[in-house]
Coordinates of C-alpha atoms in Angstrom, one line a residue:
X18 CA -37.7 -29.3 2.2
X19 CA -36.2 -27.7 -1.0
X20 CA -36.5 -24.2 0.4
X21 CA -34.5 -25.1 3.6
X22 CA -31.7 -26.7 1.6
X23 CA -31.6 -23.7 -0.7
X24 CA -31.6 -21.3 2.2
X25 CA -28.8 -23.2 4.0
X26 CA -26.7 -23.3 0.8
X27 CA -27.1 -19.6 0.1
X28 CA -26.3 -18.8 3.7
X29 CA -23.1 -20.9 3.5
X30 CA -22.1 -19.3 0.2
X31 CA -22.6 -15.8 1.5
X32 CA -20.6 -16.6 4.6
X33 CA -17.8 -18.1 2.6
X34 CA -17.6 -15.2 0.2
X35 CA -17.6 -12.6 3.0
X36 CA -14.9 -14.5 4.9
X37 CA -12.7 -15.1 1.9
X38 CA -12.3 -11.4 0.8
X39 CA -8.8 -10.6 1.9
X40 CA -6.6 -8.2 0.0
X41 CA -4.0 -5.7 1.2
X42 CA -5.5 -2.3 0.5
X43 CA -4.4 1.1 1.4
X44 CA -7.0 3.9 1.5
X45 CA -6.7 7.6 0.8
X46 CA -6.2 8.4 4.5
X47 CA -2.4 9.2 4.4
X48 CA -2.1 9.0 8.2
X49 CA -2.8 5.3 8.1
X50 CA -0.7 4.3 5.1
X51 CA 2.8 3.4 6.3
X52 CA 3.2 0.7 3.5
X53 CA 4.9 -1.6 6.0
X54 CA 2.7 -4.5 5.0
X55 CA 4.1 -4.5 1.4
X56 CA 6.6 -7.3 0.9
X57 CA 9.5 -7.2 -1.5
X58 CA 9.3 -9.7 -4.3
X59 CA 5.5 -9.7 -4.5
X60 CA 3.4 -8.4 -7.4
X61 CA 1.0 -5.6 -6.4
X62 CA -1.6 -3.7 -8.5
X63 CA -1.5 0.0 -7.7
X64 CA -4.6 2.1 -8.4
X65 CA -3.6 5.7 -9.2
X66 CA -5.4 8.7 -7.7
X67 CA -5.3 10.7 -10.9
X68 CA -7.4 8.2 -12.8
X69 CA -4.6 6.9 -15.0
X70 CA -4.2 3.2 -15.8
X71 CA -3.6 0.8 -12.9
X72 CA 0.1 0.0 -12.5
X73 CA 1.2 -3.6 -11.9
X74 CA 4.5 -3.8 -10.2
X75 CA 6.9 -6.2 -8.6
X76 CA 7.6 -4.4 -5.3
X77 CA 11.2 -3.8 -4.1
X78 CA 11.1 -1.1 -1.4
X79 CA 9.8 2.2 -0.2
X80 CA 12.3 5.1 -0.6
X81 CA 11.0 8.3 1.1
X82 CA 7.8 9.3 -0.6
X83 CA 8.1 6.8 -3.5
X84 CA 7.2 3.1 -4.0
X85 CA 10.0 1.5 -6.1
X86 CA 9.7 -1.7 -8.1
X87 CA 9.9 -3.2 -11.5
X88 CA 7.3 -3.6 -14.2
X89 CA 7.1 -7.4 -13.7
X90 CA 9.1 -10.5 -13.0
X91 CA 10.4 -10.7 -16.5
X92 CA 10.5 -7.0 -17.3
X93 CA 13.2 -5.2 -15.4
X94 CA 12.0 -1.7 -16.2
X95 CA 12.2 0.3 -13.0
X96 CA 8.9 1.8 -11.8
X97 CA 8.8 4.7 -9.3
X98 CA 5.3 5.7 -8.0
X99 CA 4.9 8.7 -5.7
X100 CA 2.9 7.8 -2.6
X101 CA 0.8 11.0 -3.1
X102 CA -0.5 9.5 -6.4
X103 CA -1.5 6.1 -4.9
X104 CA -5.2 5.6 -4.2
X105 CA -5.0 1.8 -3.4
X106 CA -2.6 -1.1 -3.4
X107 CA -3.9 -4.6 -3.8
X108 CA -2.0 -7.9 -3.6
X109 CA -2.7 -9.7 -6.9
X110 CA -1.9 -13.1 -5.5
X111 CA -4.6 -12.8 -2.8
X112 CA -7.1 -11.6 -5.4
X113 CA -6.5 -14.7 -7.5
X114 CA -6.9 -17.0 -4.4
X115 CA -10.1 -15.3 -3.5
X116 CA -11.5 -15.7 -7.0
X117 CA -10.5 -19.3 -7.0
X118 CA -12.1 -19.9 -3.6
X119 CA -15.4 -18.3 -4.8
X120 CA -15.5 -20.5 -7.9
X121 CA -14.8 -23.6 -5.8
X122 CA -17.4 -22.6 -3.2
X123 CA -20.0 -21.9 -5.9
X124 CA -19.3 -25.3 -7.4
X125 CA -19.7 -27.0 -4.0
X126 CA -23.0 -25.2 -3.4
X127 CA -24.3 -26.1 -6.8
X128 CA -23.4 -29.7 -6.2
X129 CA -25.2 -29.7 -2.9
X130 CA -28.4 -28.1 -4.4
X131 CA -28.3 -30.5 -7.4
X132 CA -27.9 -33.6 -5.2
X133 CA -30.7 -32.5 -2.8
X134 CA -33.0 -31.8 -5.7
X135 CA -32.4 -35.3 -7.1
X136 CA -33.0 -36.9 -3.7
X137 CA -36.6 -35.8 -3.7

């Protein structure tokens, strides 16, 4: 009985984690990267191709071969990143949502396992 509940809860957890991983990501294949999914006014984390520190930016627009934004919502320093130097772009808001969903899902599974172990 315990093994079946544990198996079910681990299956549900893995299904939940797999289905909740949703971030906007652009790969190194330049032919597929049109950057049209980026929305002005959202904060993105840009991973650089040259290995330098990840750049966090409040996206404004795409101008030719550059991504243009500011350093943050409160910092109005202009940031210009060449598309050729971009390895990946991730939406930080979706990453936080995914992390929160994983924590909530893990707490739910733990509660299920704990309650089933006490019922025996």
